[in-house]
CSV table of C-alpha atoms in Angstrom, one decimal:
chain,number,residue,atom,x,y,z
A,1129,MET,CA,70.3,-58.0,7.6
A,1130,ASN,CA,72.8,-58.4,4.8
A,1131,LEU,CA,75.8,-57.5,7.0
A,1132,ARG,CA,78.3,-56.9,4.2
A,1133,ALA,CA,75.9,-54.5,2.4
A,1134,GLN,CA,75.1,-52.7,5.7
A,1135,ILE,CA,78.8,-52.2,6.5
A,1136,LEU,CA,79.4,-50.8,3.0
A,1137,LYS,CA,76.3,-48.5,3.3
A,1138,GLU,CA,78.0,-45.9,5.5
A,1139,HIS,CA,80.8,-45.5,8.0
A,1140,THR,CA,79.0,-43.8,10.8
A,1141,LYS,CA,78.6,-44.4,14.5
A,1142,ALA,CA,74.9,-44.9,14.0
A,1143,ASN,CA,75.5,-47.7,11.5
A,1144,ALA,CA,78.1,-49.3,13.7
A,1145,GLU,CA,75.6,-49.2,16.6
A,1146,ALA,CA,72.9,-50.7,14.4
A,1147,ILE,CA,75.2,-53.6,13.5
A,1148,VAL,CA,76.1,-54.1,17.1
A,1149,LYS,CA,72.4,-54.2,18.0
A,1150,TRP,CA,71.7,-56.7,15.2
A,1151,ILE,CA,74.5,-59.0,16.4
A,1152,GLY,CA,73.3,-58.8,20.0
A,1153,GLY,CA,74.4,-61.9,21.8
A,1154,SER,CA,74.3,-64.1,18.7
A,1155,GLN,CA,77.4,-66.2,18.1
A,1156,LYS,CA,76.4,-66.9,14.6
A,1157,ARG,CA,76.1,-63.2,13.7
A,1158,LEU,CA,79.4,-62.4,15.4
A,1159,ASP,CA,81.0,-65.2,13.4
A,1160,GLU,CA,79.7,-63.5,10.2
A,1161,LEU,CA,81.2,-60.2,11.3
A,1162,VAL,CA,84.5,-61.7,12.1
A,1163,GLY,CA,84.5,-63.4,8.7
A,1164,LEU,CA,84.2,-59.9,7.1
A,1165,LEU,CA,87.6,-59.0,8.7
A,1166,PHE,CA,89.1,-61.4,6.2
A,1167,ASP,CA,87.3,-59.9,3.2
A,1168,GLU,CA,89.2,-58.9,0.0
A,1169,ASP,CA,87.8,-55.4,0.1
A,1170,PRO,CA,89.9,-53.2,2.4
A,1171,LYS,CA,86.9,-51.0,3.1
A,1172,VAL,CA,84.8,-53.9,4.4
A,1173,VAL,CA,87.7,-55.0,6.6
A,1174,GLN,CA,88.1,-51.4,8.0
A,1175,ARG,CA,84.5,-50.9,8.7
A,1176,SER,CA,84.0,-54.3,10.2
A,1177,ALA,CA,86.5,-53.6,12.9
A,1178,TRP,CA,84.6,-50.9,14.7
A,1179,PRO,CA,81.4,-52.8,15.6
A,1180,LEU,CA,83.7,-55.8,16.5
A,1181,SER,CA,85.1,-54.1,19.6
A,1182,GLN,CA,81.8,-52.7,20.6
A,1183,VAL,CA,80.3,-56.2,20.6
A,1184,ALA,CA,83.2,-57.4,22.7
A,1185,ARG,CA,82.4,-54.7,25.3
A,1186,ILE,CA,78.8,-55.9,25.6
A,1187,HIS,CA,79.2,-59.7,24.9
A,1188,PRO,CA,82.8,-60.7,25.7
A,1189,GLU,CA,81.8,-64.3,26.0
A,1190,LEU,CA,81.4,-64.6,22.2
A,1191,PHE,CA,85.1,-64.0,21.5
A,1192,PRO,CA,87.3,-66.8,22.7
A,1193,LYS,CA,86.9,-68.9,19.6
A,1194,HIS,CA,88.0,-65.9,17.4
A,1195,LEU,CA,90.9,-64.5,19.4
A,1196,GLU,CA,93.8,-66.4,17.8
A,1197,LYS,CA,92.8,-65.6,14.2
A,1198,LEU,CA,92.2,-62.0,15.2
A,1199,LEU,CA,95.6,-61.7,16.8
A,1200,LYS,CA,97.3,-63.2,13.8
A,1201,LEU,CA,95.4,-60.8,11.5
A,1202,THR,CA,97.0,-57.8,13.4
A,1203,GLY,CA,100.4,-59.0,12.2
A,1204,LYS,CA,99.3,-59.2,8.5
A,1205,LYS,CA,101.2,-56.8,6.2
A,1206,GLY,CA,99.0,-53.9,4.9
A,1207,ILE,CA,96.1,-54.5,7.3
A,1208,HIS,CA,94.1,-51.3,8.1
A,1209,GLY,CA,95.0,-49.6,11.4
A,1210,ALA,CA,91.3,-50.0,12.4
A,1211,VAL,CA,91.9,-53.7,12.8
A,1212,ASN,CA,94.8,-53.3,15.2
A,1213,ARG,CA,93.0,-50.6,17.1
A,1214,ASN,CA,89.8,-52.6,17.6
A,1215,VAL,CA,91.5,-56.0,18.3
A,1216,ALA,CA,93.7,-54.3,20.9
A,1217,ARG,CA,90.6,-52.6,22.3
A,1218,LEU,CA,88.6,-55.8,22.6
A,1219,LEU,CA,91.5,-57.4,24.5
A,1220,GLN,CA,90.6,-55.2,27.4
A,1221,TYR,CA,87.1,-56.7,27.6
A,1222,VAL,CA,87.4,-60.4,26.8
A,1223,GLU,CA,88.6,-63.3,29.0
A,1224,ILE,CA,91.7,-64.5,27.1
A,1225,PRO,CA,92.0,-68.3,27.1
A,1226,GLU,CA,95.2,-69.4,28.8
A,1227,LYS,CA,96.6,-71.0,25.7
A,1228,LEU,CA,96.6,-67.5,24.1
A,1229,HIS,CA,98.2,-65.6,26.9
A,1230,GLY,CA,101.7,-65.8,25.4
A,1231,LEU,CA,100.4,-64.7,21.9
A,1232,VAL,CA,98.5,-61.8,23.5
A,1233,MET,CA,101.5,-60.7,25.5
A,1234,ASN,CA,103.8,-60.8,22.5
A,1235,THR,CA,101.3,-59.0,20.3
A,1236,CYS,CA,100.8,-56.2,22.9
A,1237,PHE,CA,104.5,-55.8,23.6
A,1238,GLU,CA,105.0,-55.5,19.8
A,1239,PHE,CA,102.3,-52.8,19.6
A,1240,ILE,CA,103.8,-50.8,22.5
A,1241,SER,CA,107.3,-51.1,21.2
A,1242,SER,CA,106.5,-50.1,17.6
A,1243,PRO,CA,107.5,-46.5,16.7
A,1244,THR,CA,104.8,-46.5,14.0
A,1245,GLU,CA,101.8,-48.0,15.8
A,1246,ALA,CA,98.9,-45.7,16.6
A,1247,VAL,CA,98.7,-44.3,20.2
A,1248,ALA,CA,95.2,-45.8,20.7
A,1249,VAL,CA,96.5,-49.3,19.9
A,1250,LYS,CA,99.3,-48.8,22.4
A,1251,ALA,CA,97.0,-47.5,25.1
A,1252,PHE,CA,94.7,-50.5,24.7
A,1253,ALA,CA,97.7,-52.9,24.7
A,1254,LEU,CA,99.0,-51.4,27.9
A,1255,THR,CA,95.7,-52.1,29.6
A,1256,ALA,CA,95.6,-55.7,28.3
A,1257,LEU,CA,99.1,-56.2,29.6
A,1258,GLN,CA,98.1,-54.7,32.9
A,1259,ASN,CA,95.3,-57.2,33.1
A,1260,LEU,CA,97.6,-60.1,32.3
A,1261,SER,CA,100.2,-58.9,34.9
A,1262,LYS,CA,97.7,-60.1,37.6
A,1263,LYS,CA,98.3,-63.7,36.5
A,1264,TYR,CA,101.9,-63.1,35.2
A,1265,PRO,CA,103.7,-60.7,37.5
A,1266,GLU,CA,106.9,-61.7,35.9
A,1267,ILE,CA,106.0,-59.4,32.9
A,1268,ILE,CA,106.0,-56.3,35.1
A,1269,PRO,CA,109.7,-55.5,34.7
A,1270,GLU,CA,109.5,-55.8,30.9
A,1271,LEU,CA,106.4,-53.7,30.9
A,1272,LYS,CA,108.1,-51.0,33.0
A,1273,THR,CA,111.1,-51.1,30.7
A,1274,VAL,CA,109.1,-50.8,27.5
A,1275,ILE,CA,107.2,-47.8,28.9
A,1276,GLU,CA,110.4,-46.1,30.0
A,1277,ASP,CA,112.0,-46.8,26.6
A,1278,ARG,CA,109.1,-45.4,24.7
A,1279,TRP,CA,108.3,-42.5,27.0
A,1280,ASP,CA,110.3,-39.7,25.2
A,1281,HIS,CA,108.9,-40.8,21.9
A,1282,GLU,CA,105.2,-41.0,22.8
A,1283,SER,CA,102.3,-38.6,23.1
A,1284,ALA,CA,100.4,-37.3,26.1
A,1285,ALA,CA,97.7,-40.0,25.6
A,1286,PHE,CA,100.4,-42.7,25.9
A,1287,HIS,CA,101.8,-41.0,29.0
A,1288,SER,CA,98.3,-40.9,30.6
A,1289,ARG,CA,97.6,-44.6,30.1
A,1290,ALA,CA,101.1,-45.6,31.0
A,1291,ARG,CA,100.9,-43.6,34.3
A,1292,LYS,CA,97.8,-45.5,35.2
A,1293,VAL,CA,99.4,-48.8,34.4
A,1294,LEU,CA,102.5,-47.9,36.4
A,1295,LYS,CA,100.4,-46.7,39.4
A,1296,TYR,CA,98.4,-50.0,39.3
A,1297,ILE,CA,101.6,-52.0,39.1
A,1298,GLY,CA,103.1,-50.0,42.0
A,1299,LYS,CA,100.1,-50.6,44.2
A,1300,ASN,CA,99.8,-54.3,43.4
A,1301,GLN,CA,103.3,-55.5,42.9
A,1302,SER,CA,104.0,-56.0,46.5
A,1303,ARG,CA,101.0,-58.5,46.7
A,1304,HIS,CA,102.7,-61.0,44.3
């Protein structure tokens, strides 16, 4: 498959699924997809992001080598929102190398605190932080504070995910 041509062919769920199927568990093919996230054509970048997070759900073991550059891509000025959304989504599925825990936490807190970030990105970031709070219970007070600070400015979708995170934290905080 000519991956770039396939991505440009159409922006549909069926096409994204065909790309995910083609990548399968192949590190080499995932590497090729990740490379397209750094393409000069914004359309290629946007369309590459969707299958990326779907591969992460099925084959999370393929991602550790790419996480740092993907996280740095989210902070790039003018990057399409699909990149932030799908990088944040994949953080829910992959095992994050310990050396990247700080970068992931900073990135997720920035997503949640941003008044302009999309609600889906915030929801995925909340889950990623919840997962990291198992290892780093010291982030829980900051997570609660950010949720409380953003509460009045956020949508029902944010509230729904934040309630789940707060419930989880409440149940598990006494164990730490």
